Amino acid sequence: MATKEAFADVGHDYTSTGLNHTKVAMWSFLGSDCLFFGAMISTYLLYRTRTLSGPTPHEIYDIPFTSVSSFVLLMSSLTMVLALAAIQRGDHRGLRIWLFATAFLGTTFIGGQIYEFTTFVEEGLKLSTSPFGSAFFMLTGLHGAHVTVGILMLLSLAGLSFSGKLNQEDSLKVEMIGLYWHFVDIVWIIIFTVVYLIPTE
Amino acid sequence: MAVAAYRQRGLFARPSATSGWKSWFTTVDHKKIGIMYGVTAFFFFIIGGLEAIAVRLQLAQPNGDVLSNDLYNQFFTMHGLTMIFMVVMPMGVALMNYFIPLMIGARDVAFPRLNAFSYWVFLLGGIFIYSSFFLGGAPDGGWFGYAPLSRTLPSHGMDFYAIGLQILGIASLAGAINFVVTIINMRAPGMTLLRMPVFIWMSLVTSFLLVFAMPVLSIALFQLMFDRLFEANFFNPAAGGDPLLWQHLFWVFGHPEVYILILPAMGIVSEIIPVFSRKPLFGYAAIVFAGAAIGFMGWGVWAHHMFAVGLGPIANSAFALSTMFIAVPTGVKIFNWLGTMWGGSLRFTTPMLFAIGFVSMFVIGGLSGVSHSIVPHDAQQTDTYYIVAHFHYVLFGGALFGVMAGIYYWWPKIFGHMLSEGLGKLNFWLWFIGFNLTFAPMHILGLQGMPRRIASYPDGMGWNMWNFVETIGAFVIAVSVLVFLANVAISRRKKVEAGDDPWDARTLEWSIPSPTPEYNFARVPMVHARDDFWHKKYIDTPDGEPSRVFAGGANGHDEHEDHGVHLPSPSYFPLAAAFGLPVLSYGTIYHSVVGMIAGALILVLGLFAWALEPQFAEGEGGH
Amino acid sequence: MAQTPVHGDDMATAPQAAEELHHHPGPRQYVWVAIVLAIITAAEVVIYYIPGLESVLVPFLLAFSAVKFVLVVMWFMHLKFDSHLFRRLFVTGFILAMIVFSIVLATFFLGPEAPGLTG
C-alpha cells in the first residue's frame, strides 16, 4: 500500500495558483476602487441638477477643453503599456522614455484639471456653492489625487531605472503600476461621459 | 538565478532582533502582530465596557443625572464605535492573523510588512479617536453619524469620527487584501479550497466584504468631512443636500459590516464544535456555501435600516423580502452545527460552552432580526430598545461569545499553557447570566415604547424596573471580565503545559508545537483531505472506530535543526509610515497646512523607504 | 535543495511570463487599440455637438464609453490574456458597484414623490 507523503517539498516561491501575490493584491484593490468611485459617481448623478443659484453643468463645462485632456489621458495608457513592453524585452532606454511620456501626459492632464478648477471657481462654481459643486469637485478631485499618486509612482520607477535597480526581472513592478494607471484612465472614461457629455436636460 | 545584492541603506541599520521588547515595534511576524491586535482590542474592550457601565448607571433610574446629555451622547457614541471598530473587528483580525497561516500550512501572510502597517495604523487610529475626549469632546453623533446632525455638531468630535474612521478603514482594507492573497495563494500543497477549514472560508468571505464595503464608507466619510471642514453641501438640506444619501452610503457599508463582524465568529465555532463533539462538521459544503451566500446577499438588504424614512412601499417590500431570505443561509448553519453535535461524544469544555452559547444566543438575535424584516412591525420597533436588544444579541451573544470561545480554544497554541477550566467555566456562566440579564429585558422595554439614543427617561413610563435590572446585568458582565483577567494571570503563573494538541483537534495548527515556533512549520505539510491532521492521527478501522496513529502528523520536534527556513526580516517602516496618518489628520482638523504637509511627507517617505527595502535583509535571503 | 533568494514574486511568474509571450500583444497591437480609442473619443465629441441626435445621444455615449472601457481593461490591462482569477476579482467589484448604486439612485429618482428630483 502506497503511503501518502506527509510533507511537501516546495520551493521558496511556491504559490497555490502559480500567480503572483502582488498581482492578486492589485486586482483586488482595483475591484475595491470600483466601489469607491461608484459611490462618488452616484453622488454626482444625484446632485448634478441641484445647483441652487450657482452655475449648472452645461453652463460651465468646456467640452472641447475637456475632450482634449481626456484624449491626453487616454494616450497615456498607450505610453504606459509601451513602457511595460520595453522593460519586458529588456529595453531600458525605451522603458525610461515611455515612463516619462506617461508621466508627462499625466501631468498635462492634471495641469488641465487645475486650469479647469480655477476657471470654474472664477466663474462662480466652488465646492461650497451647491451640492452640484461639492459633488463635481470631490469626484474630479479624488480622481485627480489618484492620477497624482500615479505620477509619483511613475517617476519613482524612472528613478529606479536610472539608478540601475529596475531589471528585466522587475518588470512586475512596472506592470503593477501600469494596472493602477490604466484603472485611473478607465475611471476617467466613465467620468468624461457621465459627468461632461451626458446632458442634464 | 541572480542573487540581488542588498545594501544596508539610510541612517538607521535595519532592525534584526526577533525577541526582546523592542522587537515588537519592528516585527513582521503574523503571530506577534496577532497578539498585539488581541491585547489592544481587549484593552479597548475594557474601555468600551466602562462606557457601557457609565451609560447603564445613567439609565438605571428615571431622570438620571450621572451624565449630562452631552456626555451621554459622547459615551454612547464611543461605546458603539469602540466595540465595533476597536474590539470586535480587531479581535477577529487577531485570530485571523495568528491562525490563517497556521491552518493553511503557511509560514506567514502574503505581505508581512503590510500586516504590521495595518496593526500600527489601527492602534494609532484608535488613539487618535480617543484623543478627542481631551480636545473638546469625543464624537457625539452616534456611531452611525446621521446627517444633517453629524455635519453641524459643534465640537470637533465628529471631525475625529470622520477622519478617525478613515484611518481605521485603511488598516482594515490593507489587512483584508493581505488575507485574500494569503488564503488564495499560500495554501499548502493539496489544500484545495474545499479542504480548507471553515474558519479560513469565513475569513476569506469576511475579507472580500471588507475589500468591497470599506471604500463606500470612505466616500461617505470624505463627504461628511468636507461638509464639516470645507463648507461642502453634501448633506446640507438648506442647499439641496439629501440626508438620505448619507444613510444609503453608510448602510451600503454598514450592512456588509455586520457580516464582517459575525462571520469570523461563525468560523471559530465551526472549528470548535466538531472538536468537542468528536465528529466532523456536519454538512461542510453547505456551511461553506451558506457563508458565501451570506456574503453575497448581505449586499442586498441595507435599506432595512431605513424602513421608516419614506422610501416607499416598493423599496420597502423589496428589502423586506431580501432580508427575510438572508435568514435562510444562517439557518442552514445553525442546523449544521446542531447536526454536528447530534450523536457526538460531547465534551463541555470552556470553549465548547462559549460556542454553544454563541449558537443559542445568536439564534435569539436572529429571531428578533427576522421580526424587524416585517416592515409594519419594524415601524413600531425601529428606534426603540427592541433594536438595541437585537443587535446586542447578535454582536455580543454572537460575535463576542465566539471570540471568547476562540480565545479559550487557541490560548494553549499561542502561549503553550492551558487556561484554567474552573475559572473558565465561572467566566462563562457569569458572562452568560450577565449578558442575558442586561439585554433580554430590552426586548420588553422596546415593545413598551422606550426609545433608543435617549440620555434619560421620565418616571411613570413603566420602564424603571427593567432598566435597573439591566444595569445590574452590566455589572455582572464586568465581574465576568475580571474573572477572565484573573484566569489569564493565574494560569500564566501555574503554567499547566498544554502540549501540541491538548484538545485532540482536527486542523493543522495542532500539528506543530505549543507555543508556536517562529517558523510555524518545520516542514510544509502535504494535505490529502479535509481535517488532514485528524486523518493523520486516526485511521478508520473496519469496525468504524478511529484508531490512533502514534505521533501521527506531528510536525517540528527536531528543534536543533535550522530547517533552512528564512523568514521576512523586521522593519521600522510600517510603524514609521503609519505615524504620518494621525499627523496628517490633526493637521486637517485644525486647518494646519504645516501639519498636513508633515503628515503627508512622513507617510509618503515611509512608504517609499518600505517599497525600496527588500523583504529579506542582507545575509538573510540565502544559504 | 538550494533555495535562491529571488524575490518570491518573480519566480512564480517566470513560467507564467513565458506562456504569456505567446499571446502577448506587441507594441503594434497596442497602437491599434489606441487609435481605436482615439477615434471613439472623437466620435463621442462629434455626436455631442450634432443637433437632432438628442434622443440617441445618451445610449450612444454609454455604449462608446463601455467599448473604450473594455478595450483598455482587456488589452492594456491584459485581462483578456491573464488568469481568469484576476477577471473575477475585478468584475465582482465592478458589477457589485453597478447594481448597488443603481438601486440607490433608483430609490431617489423612482421613489414616491421622487424627492430626488427637487433642486
PDB file of N, CA and C in Angstrom, chain C residues 44-96:
ATOM      1  N   GLU C  44     -17.469  60.496 -29.968  1.00  0.00           N
ATOM      2  CA  GLU C  44     -18.292  60.933 -28.836  1.00  0.00           C
ATOM      3  C   GLU C  44     -18.478  62.443 -28.875  1.00  0.00           C
ATOM      4  N   VAL C  45     -17.385  63.138 -29.077  1.00  0.00           N
ATOM      5  CA  VAL C  45     -17.464  64.602 -29.067  1.00  0.00           C
ATOM      6  C   VAL C  45     -18.290  65.104 -30.242  1.00  0.00           C
ATOM      7  N   VAL C  46     -18.075  64.489 -31.414  1.00  0.00           N
ATOM      8  CA  VAL C  46     -18.830  64.915 -32.600  1.00  0.00           C
ATOM      9  C   VAL C  46     -20.320  64.725 -32.379  1.00  0.00           C
ATOM     10  N   ILE C  47     -20.694  63.540 -31.896  1.00  0.00           N
ATOM     11  CA  ILE C  47     -22.118  63.248 -31.679  1.00  0.00           C
ATOM     12  C   ILE C  47     -22.709  64.211 -30.669  1.00  0.00           C
ATOM     13  N   TYR C  48     -21.907  64.588 -29.683  1.00  0.00           N
ATOM     14  CA  TYR C  48     -22.378  65.527 -28.660  1.00  0.00           C
ATOM     15  C   TYR C  48     -22.854  66.828 -29.292  1.00  0.00           C
ATOM     16  N   TYR C  49     -22.151  67.231 -30.375  1.00  0.00           N
ATOM     17  CA  TYR C  49     -22.453  68.527 -30.970  1.00  0.00           C
ATOM     18  C   TYR C  49     -23.496  68.479 -32.068  1.00  0.00           C
ATOM     19  N   ILE C  50     -23.774  67.300 -32.621  1.00  0.00           N
ATOM     20  CA  ILE C  50     -24.721  67.248 -33.737  1.00  0.00           C
ATOM     21  C   ILE C  50     -26.132  67.471 -33.223  1.00  0.00           C
ATOM     22  N   PRO C  51     -26.799  68.522 -33.701  1.00  0.00           N
ATOM     23  CA  PRO C  51     -28.176  68.746 -33.234  1.00  0.00           C
ATOM     24  C   PRO C  51     -29.089  67.700 -33.843  1.00  0.00           C
ATOM     25  N   GLY C  52     -30.163  67.404 -33.151  1.00  0.00           N
ATOM     26  CA  GLY C  52     -31.120  66.450 -33.695  1.00  0.00           C
ATOM     27  C   GLY C  52     -30.827  65.016 -33.310  1.00  0.00           C
ATOM     28  N   LEU C  53     -29.671  64.781 -32.696  1.00  0.00           N
ATOM     29  CA  LEU C  53     -29.378  63.401 -32.298  1.00  0.00           C
ATOM     30  C   LEU C  53     -29.638  63.194 -30.805  1.00  0.00           C
ATOM     31  N   GLU C  54     -30.376  64.155 -30.202  1.00  0.00           N
ATOM     32  CA  GLU C  54     -30.518  64.113 -28.745  1.00  0.00           C
ATOM     33  C   GLU C  54     -31.066  62.793 -28.240  1.00  0.00           C
ATOM     34  N   SER C  55     -32.041  62.247 -28.956  1.00  0.00           N
ATOM     35  CA  SER C  55     -32.706  61.060 -28.415  1.00  0.00           C
ATOM     36  C   SER C  55     -31.760  59.862 -28.337  1.00  0.00           C
ATOM     37  N   VAL C  56     -30.808  59.778 -29.244  1.00  0.00           N
ATOM     38  CA  VAL C  56     -29.899  58.631 -29.190  1.00  0.00           C
ATOM     39  C   VAL C  56     -28.575  58.976 -28.536  1.00  0.00           C
ATOM     40  N   LEU C  57     -28.428  60.255 -28.143  1.00  0.00           N
ATOM     41  CA  LEU C  57     -27.128  60.693 -27.617  1.00  0.00           C
ATOM     42  C   LEU C  57     -26.697  59.852 -26.432  1.00  0.00           C
ATOM     43  N   VAL C  58     -27.573  59.744 -25.427  1.00  0.00           N
ATOM     44  CA  VAL C  58     -27.173  59.059 -24.199  1.00  0.00           C
ATOM     45  C   VAL C  58     -26.832  57.590 -24.445  1.00  0.00           C
ATOM     46  N   PRO C  59     -27.690  56.821 -25.121  1.00  0.00           N
ATOM     47  CA  PRO C  59     -27.312  55.417 -25.364  1.00  0.00           C
ATOM     48  C   PRO C  59     -25.992  55.285 -26.139  1.00  0.00           C
ATOM     49  N   PHE C  60     -25.814  56.159 -27.130  1.00  0.00           N
ATOM     50  CA  PHE C  60     -24.575  56.103 -27.896  1.00  0.00           C
ATOM     51  C   PHE C  60     -23.363  56.369 -27.003  1.00  0.00           C
ATOM     52  N   LEU C  61     -23.471  57.438 -26.231  1.00  0.00           N
ATOM     53  CA  LEU C  61     -22.341  57.792 -25.365  1.00  0.00           C
ATOM     54  C   LEU C  61     -22.019  56.669 -24.398  1.00  0.00           C
ATOM     55  N   LEU C  62     -23.062  56.094 -23.804  1.00  0.00           N
ATOM     56  CA  LEU C  62     -22.829  55.000 -22.868  1.00  0.00           C
ATOM     57  C   LEU C  62     -22.185  53.815 -23.577  1.00  0.00           C
ATOM     58  N   ALA C  63     -22.682  53.505 -24.760  1.00  0.00           N
ATOM     59  CA  ALA C  63     -22.122  52.374 -25.492  1.00  0.00           C
ATOM     60  C   ALA C  63     -20.659  52.637 -25.846  1.00  0.00           C
ATOM     61  N   PHE C  64     -20.378  53.842 -26.310  1.00  0.00           N
ATOM     62  CA  PHE C  64     -19.000  54.175 -26.673  1.00  0.00           C
ATOM     63  C   PHE C  64     -18.067  54.061 -25.481  1.00  0.00           C
ATOM     64  N   SER C  65     -18.503  54.634 -24.365  1.00  0.00           N
ATOM     65  CA  SER C  65     -17.591  54.593 -23.220  1.00  0.00           C
ATOM     66  C   SER C  65     -17.425  53.157 -22.734  1.00  0.00           C
ATOM     67  N   ALA C  66     -18.471  52.357 -22.865  1.00  0.00           N
ATOM     68  CA  ALA C  66     -18.342  50.952 -22.481  1.00  0.00           C
ATOM     69  C   ALA C  66     -17.308  50.248 -23.354  1.00  0.00           C
ATOM     70  N   VAL C  67     -17.333  50.537 -24.639  1.00  0.00           N
ATOM     71  CA  VAL C  67     -16.367  49.906 -25.545  1.00  0.00           C
ATOM     72  C   VAL C  67     -14.950  50.327 -25.169  1.00  0.00           C
ATOM     73  N   LYS C  68     -14.763  51.632 -24.911  1.00  0.00           N
ATOM     74  CA  LYS C  68     -13.426  52.110 -24.524  1.00  0.00           C
ATOM     75  C   LYS C  68     -12.959  51.421 -23.248  1.00  0.00           C
ATOM     76  N   PHE C  69     -13.873  51.337 -22.292  1.00  0.00           N
ATOM     77  CA  PHE C  69     -13.577  50.704 -21.008  1.00  0.00           C
ATOM     78  C   PHE C  69     -13.082  49.276 -21.236  1.00  0.00           C
ATOM     79  N   VAL C  70     -13.848  48.520 -22.010  1.00  0.00           N
ATOM     80  CA  VAL C  70     -13.495  47.121 -22.241  1.00  0.00           C
ATOM     81  C   VAL C  70     -12.164  47.001 -22.965  1.00  0.00           C
ATOM     82  N   LEU C  71     -11.939  47.862 -23.949  1.00  0.00           N
ATOM     83  CA  LEU C  71     -10.673  47.807 -24.686  1.00  0.00           C
ATOM     84  C   LEU C  71      -9.483  48.011 -23.753  1.00  0.00           C
ATOM     85  N   VAL C  72      -9.577  49.044 -22.906  1.00  0.00           N
ATOM     86  CA  VAL C  72      -8.438  49.313 -22.020  1.00  0.00           C
ATOM     87  C   VAL C  72      -8.250  48.153 -21.043  1.00  0.00           C
ATOM     88  N   VAL C  73      -9.352  47.665 -20.465  1.00  0.00           N
ATOM     89  CA  VAL C  73      -9.226  46.599 -19.469  1.00  0.00           C
ATOM     90  C   VAL C  73      -8.699  45.315 -20.115  1.00  0.00           C
ATOM     91  N   MET C  74      -9.252  44.944 -21.249  1.00  0.00           N
ATOM     92  CA  MET C  74      -8.888  43.663 -21.845  1.00  0.00           C
ATOM     93  C   MET C  74      -7.501  43.679 -22.458  1.00  0.00           C
ATOM     94  N   TRP C  75      -7.126  44.770 -23.120  1.00  0.00           N
ATOM     95  CA  TRP C  75      -5.841  44.782 -23.795  1.00  0.00           C
ATOM     96  C   TRP C  75      -4.753  45.453 -22.978  1.00  0.00           C
ATOM     97  N   PHE C  76      -4.962  46.726 -22.627  1.00  0.00           N
ATOM     98  CA  PHE C  76      -3.892  47.414 -21.905  1.00  0.00           C
ATOM     99  C   PHE C  76      -3.657  46.784 -20.540  1.00  0.00           C
ATOM    100  N   MET C  77      -4.731  46.390 -19.872  1.00  0.00           N
ATOM    101  CA  MET C  77      -4.564  45.771 -18.561  1.00  0.00           C
ATOM    102  C   MET C  77      -4.396  44.256 -18.676  1.00  0.00           C
ATOM    103  N   HIS C  78      -4.439  43.775 -19.905  1.00  0.00           N
ATOM    104  CA  HIS C  78      -4.054  42.396 -20.201  1.00  0.00           C
ATOM    105  C   HIS C  78      -5.022  41.356 -19.661  1.00  0.00           C
ATOM    106  N   LEU C  79      -6.216  41.763 -19.253  1.00  0.00           N
ATOM    107  CA  LEU C  79      -7.143  40.816 -18.629  1.00  0.00           C
ATOM    108  C   LEU C  79      -7.578  39.715 -19.586  1.00  0.00           C
ATOM    109  N   LYS C  80      -7.591  40.038 -20.895  1.00  0.00           N
ATOM    110  CA  LYS C  80      -8.004  39.050 -21.864  1.00  0.00           C
ATOM    111  C   LYS C  80      -7.065  37.851 -21.863  1.00  0.00           C
ATOM    112  N   PHE C  81      -5.798  38.107 -21.526  1.00  0.00           N
ATOM    113  CA  PHE C  81      -4.791  37.058 -21.693  1.00  0.00           C
ATOM    114  C   PHE C  81      -4.338  36.457 -20.368  1.00  0.00           C
ATOM    115  N   ASP C  82      -4.843  37.002 -19.291  1.00  0.00           N
ATOM    116  CA  ASP C  82      -4.368  36.565 -17.987  1.00  0.00           C
ATOM    117  C   ASP C  82      -5.321  35.555 -17.355  1.00  0.00           C
ATOM    118  N   SER C  83      -4.886  35.052 -16.213  1.00  0.00           N
ATOM    119  CA  SER C  83      -5.704  34.101 -15.463  1.00  0.00           C
ATOM    120  C   SER C  83      -7.076  34.685 -15.172  1.00  0.00           C
ATOM    121  N   HIS C  84      -8.099  33.859 -15.240  1.00  0.00           N
ATOM    122  CA  HIS C  84      -9.458  34.332 -15.006  1.00  0.00           C
ATOM    123  C   HIS C  84      -9.702  34.776 -13.578  1.00  0.00           C
ATOM    124  N   LEU C  85      -8.816  34.400 -12.679  1.00  0.00           N
ATOM    125  CA  LEU C  85      -8.979  34.850 -11.290  1.00  0.00           C
ATOM    126  C   LEU C  85      -8.982  36.368 -11.232  1.00  0.00           C
ATOM    127  N   PHE C  86      -8.077  36.996 -11.985  1.00  0.00           N
ATOM    128  CA  PHE C  86      -7.999  38.461 -11.958  1.00  0.00           C
ATOM    129  C   PHE C  86      -9.292  39.069 -12.487  1.00  0.00           C
ATOM    130  N   ARG C  87      -9.799  38.454 -13.540  1.00  0.00           N
ATOM    131  CA  ARG C  87     -11.034  38.935 -14.126  1.00  0.00           C
ATOM    132  C   ARG C  87     -12.161  38.886 -13.096  1.00  0.00           C
ATOM    133  N   ARG C  88     -12.206  37.775 -12.373  1.00  0.00           N
ATOM    134  CA  ARG C  88     -13.289  37.613 -11.391  1.00  0.00           C
ATOM    135  C   ARG C  88     -13.178  38.634 -10.274  1.00  0.00           C
ATOM    136  N   LEU C  89     -11.954  38.887  -9.802  1.00  0.00           N
ATOM    137  CA  LEU C  89     -11.758  39.864  -8.738  1.00  0.00           C
ATOM    138  C   LEU C  89     -12.255  41.238  -9.173  1.00  0.00           C
ATOM    139  N   PHE C  90     -11.876  41.643 -10.376  1.00  0.00           N
ATOM    140  CA  PHE C  90     -12.237  42.972 -10.838  1.00  0.00           C
ATOM    141  C   PHE C  90     -13.722  43.073 -11.170  1.00  0.00           C
ATOM    142  N   VAL C  91     -14.222  42.087 -11.924  1.00  0.00           N
ATOM    143  CA  VAL C  91     -15.613  42.147 -12.365  1.00  0.00           C
ATOM    144  C   VAL C  91     -16.566  42.108 -11.184  1.00  0.00           C
ATOM    145  N   THR C  92     -16.218  41.342 -10.151  1.00  0.00           N
ATOM    146  CA  THR C  92     -17.075  41.292  -8.963  1.00  0.00           C
ATOM    147  C   THR C  92     -17.258  42.687  -8.390  1.00  0.00           C
ATOM    148  N   GLY C  93     -16.150  43.396  -8.203  1.00  0.00           N
ATOM    149  CA  GLY C  93     -16.242  44.751  -7.674  1.00  0.00           C
ATOM    150  C   GLY C  93     -17.046  45.645  -8.587  1.00  0.00           C
ATOM    151  N   PHE C  94     -16.792  45.532  -9.879  1.00  0.00           N
ATOM    152  CA  PHE C  94     -17.453  46.400 -10.832  1.00  0.00           C
ATOM    153  C   PHE C  94     -18.962  46.161 -10.863  1.00  0.00           C
ATOM    154  N   ILE C  95     -19.349  44.894 -10.998  1.00  0.00           N
ATOM    155  CA  ILE C  95     -20.776  44.561 -11.072  1.00  0.00           C
ATOM    156  C   ILE C  95     -21.484  44.932  -9.762  1.00  0.00           C
ATOM    157  N   LEU C  96     -20.818  44.644  -8.648  1.00  0.00           N
ATOM    158  CA  LEU C  96     -21.396  44.978  -7.347  1.00  0.00           C
ATOM    159  C   LEU C  96     -21.686  46.472  -7.272  1.00  0.00           C
TER     160      LEU C  96
END
